Structure formats: C-alpha cells, structure tokens
GROMACS .gro file of N, CA and C in nm:
model
  393
    1UNK      N    1   2.096   4.186   2.669
    1UNK     CA    2   2.162   4.100   2.573
    1UNK      C    3   2.167   3.958   2.630
    2UNK      N    4   2.122   3.859   2.555
    2UNK     CA    5   2.125   3.721   2.604
    2UNK      C    6   2.267   3.672   2.624
    3UNK      N    7   2.282   3.578   2.717
    3UNK     CA    8   2.414   3.521   2.746
    3UNK      C    9   2.454   3.414   2.646
    4UNK      N   10   2.570   3.356   2.669
    4UNK     CA   11   2.622   3.252   2.581
    4UNK      C   12   2.528   3.132   2.581
    5UNK      N   13   2.512   3.070   2.467
    5UNK     CA   14   2.426   2.952   2.455
    5UNK      C   15   2.282   2.986   2.427
    6UNK      N   16   2.249   3.114   2.424
    6UNK     CA   17   2.111   3.155   2.396
    6UNK      C   18   2.075   3.124   2.252
    7UNK      N   19   1.955   3.070   2.235
    7UNK     CA   20   1.904   3.044   2.100
    7UNK      C   21   1.763   3.098   2.093
    8UNK      N   22   1.732   3.167   1.989
    8UNK     CA   23   1.597   3.219   1.970
    8UNK      C   24   1.500   3.104   1.947
    9UNK      N   25   1.372   3.126   1.980
    9UNK     CA   26   1.270   3.024   1.959
    9UNK      C   27   1.261   2.978   1.815
   10UNK      N   28   1.295   3.065   1.721
   10UNK     CA   29   1.283   3.026   1.581
   10UNK      C   30   1.389   2.922   1.542
   11UNK      N   31   1.484   2.896   1.630
   11UNK     CA   32   1.584   2.793   1.603
   11UNK      C   33   1.530   2.653   1.637
   12UNK      N   34   1.408   2.647   1.688
   12UNK     CA   35   1.346   2.520   1.722
   12UNK      C   36   1.214   2.507   1.647
   13UNK      N   37   1.171   2.385   1.629
   13UNK     CA   38   1.040   2.362   1.569
   13UNK      C   39   0.960   2.273   1.663
   14UNK      N   40   0.829   2.279   1.651
   14UNK     CA   41   0.741   2.198   1.736
   14UNK      C   42   0.662   2.104   1.647
   15UNK      N   43   0.655   1.979   1.690
   15UNK     CA   44   0.574   1.878   1.623
   15UNK      C   45   0.504   1.797   1.731
   16UNK      N   46   0.414   1.711   1.693
   16UNK     CA   47   0.340   1.629   1.789
   16UNK      C   48   0.365   1.482   1.755
   17UNK      N   49   0.411   1.408   1.857
   17UNK     CA   50   0.436   1.264   1.840
   17UNK      C   51   0.354   1.191   1.946
   18UNK      N   52   0.262   1.108   1.902
   18UNK     CA   53   0.175   1.032   1.992
   18UNK      C   54   0.105   1.122   2.093
   19UNK      N   55   0.059   1.238   2.047
   19UNK     CA   56  -0.013   1.331   2.133
   19UNK      C   57   0.075   1.419   2.221
   20UNK      N   58   0.205   1.399   2.215
   20UNK     CA   59   0.300   1.476   2.297
   20UNK      C   60   0.367   1.583   2.212
   21UNK      N   61   0.364   1.708   2.258
   21UNK     CA   62   0.435   1.814   2.187
   21UNK      C   63   0.585   1.794   2.206
   22UNK      N   64   0.656   1.798   2.094
   22UNK     CA   65   0.801   1.779   2.095
   22UNK      C   66   0.866   1.901   2.033
   23UNK      N   67   0.961   1.956   2.103
   23UNK     CA   68   1.036   2.072   2.052
   23UNK      C   69   1.175   2.022   2.015
   24UNK      N   70   1.215   2.047   1.893
   24UNK     CA   71   1.343   1.995   1.845
   24UNK      C   72   1.407   2.095   1.750
   25UNK      N   73   1.530   2.071   1.715
   25UNK     CA   74   1.598   2.160   1.622
   25UNK      C   75   1.581   2.110   1.479
   26UNK      N   76   1.578   2.201   1.383
   26UNK     CA   77   1.568   2.161   1.243
   26UNK      C   78   1.687   2.074   1.203
   27UNK      N   79   1.667   1.993   1.102
   27UNK     CA   80   1.775   1.909   1.052
   27UNK      C   81   1.775   1.769   1.111
   28UNK      N   82   1.696   1.745   1.214
   28UNK     CA   83   1.687   1.611   1.271
   28UNK      C   84   1.585   1.530   1.194
   29UNK      N   85   1.592   1.400   1.209
   29UNK     CA   86   1.487   1.316   1.153
   29UNK      C   87   1.389   1.281   1.265
   30UNK      N   88   1.278   1.219   1.229
   30UNK     CA   89   1.173   1.190   1.327
   30UNK      C   90   1.225   1.098   1.437
   31UNK      N   91   1.303   0.998   1.403
   31UNK     CA   92   1.348   0.902   1.504
   31UNK      C   93   1.438   0.967   1.608
   32UNK      N   94   1.523   1.061   1.567
   32UNK     CA   95   1.610   1.131   1.662
   32UNK      C   96   1.530   1.227   1.749
   33UNK      N   97   1.435   1.299   1.689
   33UNK     CA   98   1.351   1.392   1.766
   33UNK      C   99   1.268   1.316   1.869
   34UNK      N  100   1.213   1.202   1.830
   34UNK     CA  101   1.134   1.121   1.922
   34UNK      C  102   1.222   1.068   2.035
   35UNK      N  103   1.339   1.016   2.002
   35UNK     CA  104   1.430   0.964   2.104
   35UNK      C  105   1.470   1.069   2.206
   36UNK      N  106   1.496   1.190   2.160
   36UNK     CA  107   1.534   1.299   2.250
   36UNK      C  108   1.419   1.335   2.344
   37UNK      N  109   1.296   1.307   2.302
   37UNK     CA  110   1.178   1.335   2.385
   37UNK      C  111   1.137   1.214   2.469
   38UNK      N  112   1.216   1.106   2.464
   38UNK     CA  113   1.185   0.987   2.542
   38UNK      C  114   1.084   0.895   2.478
   39UNK      N  115   1.060   0.912   2.349
   39UNK     CA  116   0.966   0.828   2.275
   39UNK      C  117   1.048   0.730   2.192
   40UNK      N  118   1.029   0.602   2.216
   40UNK     CA  119   1.106   0.500   2.146
   40UNK      C  120   1.034   0.455   2.020
   41UNK      N  121   1.103   0.461   1.909
   41UNK     CA  122   1.052   0.407   1.782
   41UNK      C  123   1.144   0.289   1.749
   42UNK      N  124   1.089   0.168   1.741
   42UNK     CA  125   1.173   0.051   1.714
   42UNK      C  126   1.247   0.064   1.581
   43UNK      N  127   1.369   0.010   1.578
   43UNK     CA  128   1.448   0.010   1.455
   43UNK      C  129   1.565  -0.086   1.471
   44UNK      N  130   1.616  -0.134   1.358
   44UNK     CA  131   1.734  -0.219   1.356
   44UNK      C  132   1.845  -0.162   1.270
   45UNK      N  133   1.810  -0.103   1.158
   45UNK     CA  134   1.912  -0.064   1.060
   45UNK      C  135   1.965   0.077   1.079
   46UNK      N  136   1.896   0.161   1.157
   46UNK     CA  137   1.938   0.301   1.171
   46UNK      C  138   2.046   0.315   1.277
   47UNK      N  139   2.155   0.380   1.238
   47UNK     CA  140   2.264   0.412   1.331
   47UNK      C  141   2.292   0.561   1.319
   48UNK      N  142   2.263   0.638   1.426
   48UNK     CA  143   2.288   0.782   1.419
   48UNK      C  144   2.432   0.812   1.375
   49UNK      N  145   2.444   0.896   1.276
   49UNK     CA  146   2.576   0.931   1.225
   49UNK      C  147   2.634   0.829   1.128
   50UNK      N  148   2.569   0.714   1.114
   50UNK     CA  149   2.616   0.611   1.023
   50UNK      C  150   2.569   0.636   0.881
   51UNK      N  151   2.615   0.551   0.792
   51UNK     CA  152   2.572   0.566   0.654
   51UNK      C  153   2.437   0.500   0.633
   52UNK      N  154   2.369   0.543   0.530
   52UNK     CA  155   2.237   0.490   0.495
   52UNK      C  156   2.250   0.343   0.457
   53UNK      N  157   2.169   0.254   0.517
   53UNK     CA  158   2.180   0.112   0.483
   53UNK      C  159   2.130   0.086   0.341
   54UNK      N  160   2.181  -0.017   0.279
   54UNK     CA  161   2.136  -0.054   0.145
   54UNK      C  162   1.997  -0.114   0.147
   55UNK      N  163   1.963  -0.177   0.258
   55UNK     CA  164   1.833  -0.241   0.273
   55UNK      C  165   1.776  -0.199   0.408
   56UNK      N  166   1.657  -0.142   0.409
   56UNK     CA  167   1.597  -0.091   0.532
   56UNK      C  168   1.515  -0.199   0.602
   57UNK      N  169   1.517  -0.194   0.735
   57UNK     CA  170   1.437  -0.290   0.813
   57UNK      C  171   1.289  -0.254   0.813
   58UNK      N  172   1.256  -0.127   0.794
   58UNK     CA  173   1.119  -0.075   0.792
   58UNK      C  174   1.047  -0.085   0.927
   59UNK      N  175   1.118  -0.118   1.034
   59UNK     CA  176   1.055  -0.124   1.164
   59UNK      C  177   1.022   0.014   1.219
   60UNK      N  178   1.086   0.116   1.167
   60UNK     CA  179   1.066   0.252   1.216
   60UNK      C  180   0.953   0.325   1.145
   61UNK      N  181   0.872   0.254   1.070
   61UNK     CA  182   0.761   0.319   1.000
   61UNK      C  183   0.666   0.385   1.100
   62UNK      N  184   0.626   0.508   1.067
   62UNK     CA  185   0.531   0.584   1.148
   62UNK      C  186   0.427   0.645   1.055
   63UNK      N  187   0.319   0.691   1.113
   63UNK     CA  188   0.213   0.756   1.036
   63UNK      C  189   0.225   0.907   1.053
   64UNK      N  190   0.242   0.979   0.942
   64UNK     CA  191   0.245   1.124   0.944
   64UNK      C  192   0.113   1.173   0.886
   65UNK      N  193   0.042   1.251   0.966
   65UNK     CA  194  -0.088   1.301   0.923
   65UNK      C  195  -0.077   1.372   0.788
   66UNK      N  196  -0.161   1.330   0.694
   66UNK     CA  197  -0.163   1.391   0.562
   66UNK      C  198  -0.063   1.331   0.464
   67UNK      N  199   0.026   1.243   0.511
   67UNK     CA  200   0.128   1.182   0.424
   67UNK      C  201   0.123   1.030   0.423
   68UNK      N  202   0.069   0.971   0.527
   68UNK     CA  203   0.067   0.826   0.537
   68UNK      C  204   0.192   0.775   0.605
   69UNK      N  205   0.227   0.651   0.575
   69UNK     CA  206   0.343   0.586   0.639
   69UNK      C  207   0.474   0.635   0.580
   70UNK      N  208   0.569   0.663   0.669
   70UNK     CA  209   0.704   0.705   0.629
   70UNK      C  210   0.804   0.638   0.723
   71UNK      N  211   0.928   0.627   0.678
   71UNK     CA  212   1.035   0.578   0.765
   71UNK      C  213   1.080   0.692   0.855
   72UNK      N  214   1.075   0.671   0.986
   72UNK     CA  215   1.115   0.775   1.082
   72UNK      C  216   1.263   0.807   1.072
   73UNK      N  217   1.343   0.710   1.029
   73UNK     CA  218   1.488   0.733   1.020
   73UNK      C  219   1.525   0.816   0.898
   74UNK      N  220   1.437   0.824   0.799
   74UNK     CA  221   1.470   0.895   0.676
   74UNK      C  222   1.383   1.017   0.649
   75UNK      N  223   1.300   1.055   0.746
   75UNK     CA  224   1.210   1.168   0.726
   75UNK      C  225   1.249   1.283   0.816
   76UNK      N  226   1.288   1.396   0.758
   76UNK     CA  227   1.326   1.511   0.840
   76UNK      C  228   1.204   1.572   0.909
   77UNK      N  229   1.228   1.628   1.028
   77UNK     CA  230   1.120   1.695   1.100
   77UNK      C  231   1.085   1.826   1.031
   78UNK      N  232   0.960   1.864   1.044
   78UNK     CA  233   0.909   1.991   0.992
   78UNK      C  234   0.812   2.047   1.095
   79UNK      N  235   0.798   2.178   1.100
   79UNK     CA  236   0.704   2.237   1.195
   79UNK      C  237   0.562   2.185   1.172
   80UNK      N  238   0.494   2.151   1.282
   80UNK     CA  239   0.354   2.113   1.274
   80UNK      C  240   0.325   1.970   1.238
   81UNK      N  241   0.426   1.886   1.217
   81UNK     CA  242   0.399   1.745   1.186
   81UNK      C  243   0.322   1.681   1.301
   82UNK      N  244   0.226   1.595   1.266
   82UNK     CA  245   0.153   1.516   1.365
   82UNK      C  246   0.181   1.371   1.331
   83UNK      N  247   0.243   1.301   1.426
   83UNK     CA  248   0.297   1.167   1.401
   83UNK      C  249   0.240   1.068   1.500
   84UNK      N  250   0.205   0.949   1.451
   84UNK     CA  251   0.161   0.838   1.536
   84UNK      C  252   0.260   0.723   1.520
   85UNK      N  253   0.303   0.669   1.633
   85UNK     CA  254   0.399   0.559   1.630
   85UNK      C  255   0.347   0.434   1.699
   86UNK      N  256   0.241   0.447   1.777
   86UNK     CA  257   0.205   0.343   1.872
   86UNK      C  258   0.067   0.281   1.852
   87UNK      N  259   0.018   0.277   1.731
   87UNK     CA  260  -0.115   0.219   1.708
   87UNK      C  261  -0.107   0.066   1.705
   88UNK      N  262  -0.217  -0.002   1.730
   88UNK     CA  263  -0.218  -0.148   1.719
   88UNK      C  264  -0.178  -0.195   1.578
   89UNK      N  265  -0.214  -0.117   1.476
   89UNK     CA  266  -0.177  -0.153   1.339
   89UNK      C  267  -0.025  -0.154   1.321
   90UNK      N  268   0.043  -0.057   1.383
   90UNK     CA  269   0.190  -0.055   1.374
   90UNK      C  270   0.253  -0.168   1.453
   91UNK      N  271   0.196  -0.201   1.566
   91UNK     CA  272   0.248  -0.314   1.643
   91UNK      C  273   0.241  -0.442   1.559
   92UNK      N  274   0.127  -0.462   1.492
   92UNK     CA  275   0.110  -0.580   1.406
   92UNK      C  276   0.205  -0.575   1.288
   93UNK      N  277   0.216  -0.458   1.222
   93UNK     CA  278   0.307  -0.442   1.109
   93UNK      C  279   0.450  -0.474   1.151
   94UNK      N  280   0.493  -0.420   1.264
   94UNK     CA  281   0.631  -0.443   1.310
   94UNK      C  282   0.655  -0.588   1.346
   95UNK      N  283   0.556  -0.653   1.408
   95UNK     CA  284   0.573  -0.795   1.442
   95UNK      C  285   0.588  -0.879   1.314
   96UNK      N  286   0.502  -0.853   1.214
   96UNK     CA  287   0.511  -0.927   1.088
   96UNK      C  288   0.643  -0.898   1.017
   97UNK      N  289   0.685  -0.772   1.017
   97UNK     CA  290   0.810  -0.734   0.950
   97UNK      C  291   0.928  -0.801   1.018
   98UNK      N  292   0.929  -0.803   1.150
   98UNK     CA  293   1.038  -0.868   1.224
   98UNK      C  294   1.042  -1.018   1.196
   99UNK      N  295   0.925  -1.081   1.184
   99UNK     CA  296   0.921  -1.223   1.151
   99UNK      C  297   0.979  -1.249   1.013
  100UNK      N  298   0.946  -1.161   0.915
  100UNK     CA  299   1.002  -1.177   0.780
  100UNK      C  300   1.153  -1.158   0.781
  101UNK      N  301   1.200  -1.060   0.856
  101UNK     CA  302   1.345  -1.036   0.864
  101UNK      C  303   1.415  -1.155   0.928
  102UNK      N  304   1.355  -1.209   1.034
  102UNK     CA  305   1.418  -1.321   1.104
  102UNK      C  306   1.418  -1.448   1.019
  103UNK      N  307   1.319  -1.462   0.931
  103UNK     CA  308   1.310  -1.582   0.848
  103UNK      C  309   1.426  -1.594   0.750
  104UNK      N  310   1.486  -1.484   0.713
  104UNK     CA  311   1.597  -1.490   0.618
  104UNK      C  312   1.725  -1.429   0.676
  105UNK      N  313   1.739  -1.437   0.806
  105UNK     CA  314   1.854  -1.377   0.874
  105UNK      C  315   1.963  -1.483   0.894
  106UNK      N  316   2.063  -1.478   0.807
  106UNK     CA  317   2.171  -1.576   0.818
  106UNK      C  318   2.306  -1.512   0.847
  107UNK      N  319   2.332  -1.395   0.793
  107UNK     CA  320   2.469  -1.350   0.787
  107UNK      C  321   2.511  -1.237   0.875
  108UNK      N  322   2.420  -1.171   0.947
  108UNK     CA  323   2.463  -1.057   1.027
  108UNK      C  324   2.530  -1.099   1.157
  109UNK      N  325   2.489  -1.209   1.212
  109UNK     CA  326   2.548  -1.258   1.337
  109UNK      C  327   2.646  -1.370   1.303
  110UNK      N  328   2.764  -1.361   1.356
  110UNK     CA  329   2.866  -1.462   1.326
  110UNK      C  330   2.864  -1.571   1.431
  111UNK      N  331   2.834  -1.692   1.388
  111UNK     CA  332   2.840  -1.807   1.477
  111UNK      C  333   2.986  -1.845   1.500
  112UNK      N  334   3.016  -1.909   1.612
  112UNK     CA  335   3.155  -1.950   1.638
  112UNK      C  336   3.214  -2.037   1.526
  113UNK      N  337   3.130  -2.120   1.463
  113UNK     CA  338   3.180  -2.204   1.355
  113UNK      C  339   3.220  -2.120   1.233
  114UNK      N  340   3.151  -2.008   1.210
  114UNK     CA  341   3.189  -1.920   1.099
  114UNK      C  342   3.322  -1.852   1.126
  115UNK      N  343   3.341  -1.809   1.250
  115UNK     CA  344   3.461  -1.733   1.284
  115UNK      C  345   3.585  -1.821   1.282
  116UNK      N  346   3.569  -1.951   1.304
  116UNK     CA  347   3.686  -2.040   1.305
  116UNK      C  348   3.703  -2.120   1.177
  117UNK      N  349   3.609  -2.109   1.083
  117UNK     CA  350   3.618  -2.183   0.958
  117UNK      C  351   3.734  -2.130   0.874
  118UNK      N  352   3.830  -2.215   0.840
  118UNK     CA  353   3.945  -2.167   0.761
  118UNK      C  354   3.906  -2.120   0.621
  119UNK      N  355   3.792  -2.169   0.570
  119UNK     CA  356   3.747  -2.127   0.438
  119UNK      C  357   3.656  -2.005   0.442
  120UNK      N  358   3.620  -1.957   0.563
  120UNK     CA  359   3.534  -1.841   0.576
  120UNK      C  360   3.393  -1.864   0.523
  121UNK      N  361   3.348  -1.988   0.526
  121UNK     CA  362   3.217  -2.024   0.473
  121UNK      C  363   3.106  -1.976   0.566
  122UNK      N  364   2.998  -1.927   0.509
  122UNK     CA  365   2.880  -1.889   0.586
  122UNK      C  366   2.808  -2.018   0.624
  123UNK      N  367   2.847  -2.075   0.738
  123UNK     CA  368   2.796  -2.204   0.780
  123UNK      C  369   2.646  -2.200   0.803
  124UNK      N  370   2.596  -2.094   0.865
  124UNK     CA  371   2.452  -2.084   0.890
  124UNK      C  372   2.374  -2.085   0.758
  125UNK      N  373   2.418  -2.010   0.661
  125UNK     CA  374   2.352  -2.007   0.532
  125UNK      C  375   2.360  -2.142   0.461
  126UNK      N  376   2.477  -2.205   0.471
  126UNK     CA  377   2.498  -2.337   0.409
  126UNK      C  378   2.401  -2.440   0.468
  127UNK      N  379   2.392  -2.444   0.601
  127UNK     CA  380   2.303  -2.538   0.667
  127UNK      C  381   2.157  -2.508   0.630
  128UNK      N  382   2.122  -2.380   0.619
  128UNK     CA  383   1.986  -2.344   0.581
  128UNK      C  384   1.955  -2.392   0.439
  129UNK      N  385   2.050  -2.379   0.347
  129UNK     CA  386   2.027  -2.426   0.211
  129UNK      C  387   2.009  -2.576   0.206
  130UNK      N  388   2.086  -2.648   0.283
  130UNK     CA  389   2.072  -2.794   0.288
  130UNK      C  390   1.935  -2.832   0.343
  131UNK      N  391   1.891  -2.760   0.447
  131UNK     CA  392   1.760  -2.790   0.508
  131UNK      C  393   1.649  -2.770   0.406
   0.00000   0.00000   0.00000
C-alpha cells in the first residue's frame, strides 16, 4: 500500500515545451506548467491566483502544434501538447508588442506628482496629451 502523499501516474500529464518533456498536474495553464519546469514565458498581465485582466498584454503568446498561437496564461494544459515559446519570430513579436504597450503606457505607474496632486489628476497622461 502506498504511503501518504502518493499519487498515481494518471494524476499527471506530460507535454513538451521547447523540446523538454514537462510533467504537470491537470488544471494548470501553460504558463504555470512551464514556470514549474524552469521555463520562463514572458508576461505582464498574468498574476497567479488573480483575476483575469480586462486587457491582455499578449506577451505570453506561444505556438501550440496543430492550434497556432495561444495565450499561455489562458490555455489549460492537455496531455501530449507540443509547445514552442522561444523562436526568433516570438522574440520579434514580443519586442513589437512591448513597444506598442510602452507607447501608450500612462496610468499603471504612479509618478510622485500624481500621488501628491490634490486633484488626483493623471499628470503623465495630461502632459502626453499636451505634447
């Protein structure tokens, strides 16, 4: 009889990420399974255990064989998935996406002038509109 903490093999699934076999438990998404295996998938909007963001950063896009591009933060793992995260095309896509995000990034970071403004005005956004 197995001891405490024993789990049968069927309680785990195997997938392949960047050529590496990854064994994980069902119910996880690709980004969590990759992270547990030491594979980093860039992301900004995903917070484990947090609520789904209204607007996704799309930096966590990966290629799933037979499905195309998917968000790693929103795609549950399944047995046999073959995933690529590290192609030159993804590096270029992520760089362009990050540049687009940065081009319209005014309100997530609070500047000292915003925090002390008695009117609570988004000073960074205001200055950007004037420019």
